[in-house]
């Protein structure tokens, strides 16, 4: 079966903010939730069995962990934005995507950049509220606006991704 889809990719502060937690290595998000949960459970234990002071201490540790996590996410977004400004001299990058049978072709007309990415280079595909994120093995994100894929059914899109992106362990698409 021949495939050919066209889409628009956008990298700007709004889209990076929407995908920020997926730009981190997967274990960091999970580890942060586990550590915060442990601190909160310890706080409850301390409140019931030991002292209110220790309970407050563990609540503060959980809050500190959450603040550090949020700070790290915002720093990551700012680094992406600085990198984009440094290399592309813009903070709103729009690119044309063409999905064919062998490659994803990325065209950035303003910068006269054209590249082709083999589907085997993709390792993570995630759907958010407004976007699809396709992450390469080098960690580079391709951010696709959902509205630009309106001419493709969700089922055809998912089947295409499963067939072509063979190195992706799990395709996280909303139902």
Coordinates of C-alpha atoms in Angstrom, one line a residue:
X1 CA 0.0 0.0 0.0
X2 CA 1.4 3.4 -0.9
X3 CA 1.4 6.0 1.8
X4 CA 1.8 9.7 1.4
X5 CA 0.8 12.2 4.1
X6 CA 1.5 15.9 4.5
X7 CA 1.6 17.8 7.7
X8 CA 2.9 20.9 9.4
X9 CA 5.4 20.9 12.2
X10 CA 5.7 23.8 14.7
X11 CA 8.4 24.5 17.3
X12 CA 7.7 27.4 19.5
X13 CA 7.4 28.1 23.2
X14 CA 3.7 27.0 23.3
X15 CA 4.4 23.6 21.6
X16 CA 7.5 23.0 23.6
X17 CA 5.6 23.7 26.8
X18 CA 2.9 21.2 25.8
X19 CA 5.5 18.4 25.2
X20 CA 8.0 19.3 27.9
X21 CA 7.6 16.3 30.2
X22 CA 8.2 14.0 27.2
X23 CA 11.5 15.6 26.4
X24 CA 12.9 14.3 29.7
X25 CA 14.3 10.8 30.0
X26 CA 11.3 8.6 31.0
X27 CA 12.6 7.6 34.3
X28 CA 12.9 11.2 35.7
X29 CA 9.1 11.8 35.6
X30 CA 8.4 8.4 37.2
X31 CA 11.2 8.8 39.8
X32 CA 10.0 12.2 40.8
X33 CA 6.4 10.9 41.4
X34 CA 7.7 8.0 43.4
X35 CA 10.0 10.2 45.6
X36 CA 7.2 12.8 46.2
X37 CA 4.8 10.0 47.1
X38 CA 7.3 8.5 49.6
X39 CA 7.8 11.9 51.2
X40 CA 4.0 12.3 51.5
X41 CA 3.4 8.9 52.9
X42 CA 6.2 9.4 55.4
X43 CA 4.6 12.7 56.4
X44 CA 1.3 10.9 57.1
X45 CA 3.1 8.2 59.1
X46 CA 5.0 10.9 61.1
X47 CA 1.7 12.7 61.8
X48 CA 0.1 9.6 63.1
X49 CA 3.0 8.0 65.0
X50 CA 5.7 10.5 65.8
X51 CA 5.6 14.2 65.5
X52 CA 3.9 17.0 63.7
X53 CA 7.3 18.7 63.1
X54 CA 8.6 15.7 61.2
X55 CA 5.4 15.5 59.3
X56 CA 5.8 19.1 58.2
X57 CA 9.4 18.4 57.3
X58 CA 8.4 15.6 54.9
X59 CA 5.7 17.8 53.3
X60 CA 8.3 20.4 52.7
X61 CA 10.6 17.9 51.1
X62 CA 7.8 16.8 48.8
X63 CA 7.1 20.4 47.9
X64 CA 10.8 21.0 47.3
X65 CA 11.1 18.0 45.0
X66 CA 8.0 19.2 43.0
X67 CA 9.5 22.7 42.7
X68 CA 12.9 21.3 41.5
X69 CA 11.1 19.1 39.0
X70 CA 9.1 22.1 37.6
X71 CA 12.2 24.3 37.5
X72 CA 14.0 21.5 35.6
X73 CA 11.2 21.4 33.1
X74 CA 11.1 25.2 32.6
X75 CA 14.9 25.2 32.2
X76 CA 14.6 22.5 29.5
X77 CA 12.1 24.5 27.6
X78 CA 14.3 27.6 27.8
X79 CA 17.3 25.6 26.6
X80 CA 15.3 24.4 23.6
X81 CA 14.2 28.0 22.8
X82 CA 17.7 29.4 23.2
X83 CA 19.1 26.6 20.9
X84 CA 16.4 27.4 18.3
X85 CA 17.2 31.1 18.4
X86 CA 20.9 30.4 18.2
X87 CA 20.8 28.0 15.2
X88 CA 17.6 29.1 13.4
X89 CA 17.4 32.8 14.5
X90 CA 13.8 32.4 15.3
X91 CA 11.5 31.5 18.2
X92 CA 8.7 30.2 16.0
X93 CA 9.9 27.5 13.6
X94 CA 7.3 26.2 11.1
X95 CA 8.3 23.2 8.9
X96 CA 6.6 21.1 6.2
X97 CA 6.5 17.4 6.8
X98 CA 6.0 14.8 4.0
X99 CA 5.5 11.2 5.1
X100 CA 6.2 8.7 2.2
X101 CA 7.0 5.0 2.2
X102 CA 10.6 5.2 3.3
X103 CA 11.3 8.6 4.9
X104 CA 9.9 11.5 6.7
X105 CA 11.0 14.6 4.8
X106 CA 11.4 17.8 6.7
X107 CA 11.5 21.1 4.8
X108 CA 12.2 24.4 6.5
X109 CA 11.8 26.8 3.6
X110 CA 12.9 30.0 5.4
X111 CA 16.2 28.5 6.3
X112 CA 16.6 26.5 3.0
X113 CA 16.9 23.2 5.0
X114 CA 15.7 19.9 3.7
X115 CA 16.3 16.6 5.4
X116 CA 15.0 13.0 5.3
X117 CA 14.7 10.9 8.4
X118 CA 14.3 7.1 8.1
X119 CA 11.3 5.9 10.1
X120 CA 13.7 3.5 11.9
X121 CA 15.2 6.5 13.6
X122 CA 12.0 7.2 15.6
X123 CA 11.9 5.7 19.1
X124 CA 8.9 7.5 20.7
X125 CA 5.6 8.7 19.4
X126 CA 3.2 10.5 21.7
X127 CA -0.1 12.3 21.2
X128 CA -0.9 15.3 23.4
X129 CA -4.0 17.5 23.3
X130 CA -3.0 19.4 20.2
X131 CA 0.1 17.7 18.9
X132 CA 1.9 14.5 18.0
X133 CA 5.5 14.2 19.1
X134 CA 7.9 12.0 17.2
X135 CA 11.2 11.6 19.0
X136 CA 14.3 10.4 17.2
X137 CA 17.0 8.2 18.6
X138 CA 19.2 11.3 18.8
X139 CA 16.5 12.9 21.1
X140 CA 15.3 15.4 18.5
X141 CA 11.6 16.1 18.6
X142 CA 9.4 16.4 15.5
X143 CA 6.3 18.3 16.6
X144 CA 3.3 17.8 14.4
X145 CA 0.1 19.8 14.7
X146 CA -3.0 17.6 14.8
X147 CA -5.0 19.9 12.7
X148 CA -2.5 19.5 9.9
X149 CA -3.3 15.8 9.7
X150 CA -7.1 16.4 9.4
X151 CA -7.1 14.7 5.9
X152 CA -6.0 11.4 7.4
X153 CA -8.2 9.2 9.6
X154 CA -6.9 8.5 13.1
X155 CA -6.9 4.7 12.4
X156 CA -4.9 5.1 9.1
X157 CA -2.4 7.4 10.9
X158 CA -1.9 4.9 13.7
X159 CA -1.6 1.9 11.3
X160 CA 1.0 3.9 9.2
X161 CA 3.0 4.6 12.3
X162 CA 2.9 1.0 13.5
X163 CA 4.0 -0.3 10.1
X164 CA 6.8 2.2 9.4
X165 CA 8.2 3.1 12.8
X166 CA 9.4 -0.3 13.8
X167 CA 11.9 0.8 16.5
X168 CA 9.1 2.5 18.5
X169 CA 8.2 0.2 21.4
X170 CA 4.9 1.8 22.2
X171 CA 2.9 4.4 20.2
X172 CA 1.0 6.4 22.8
X173 CA -2.0 7.8 21.0
X174 CA -5.2 8.9 22.7
X175 CA -8.4 7.1 21.8

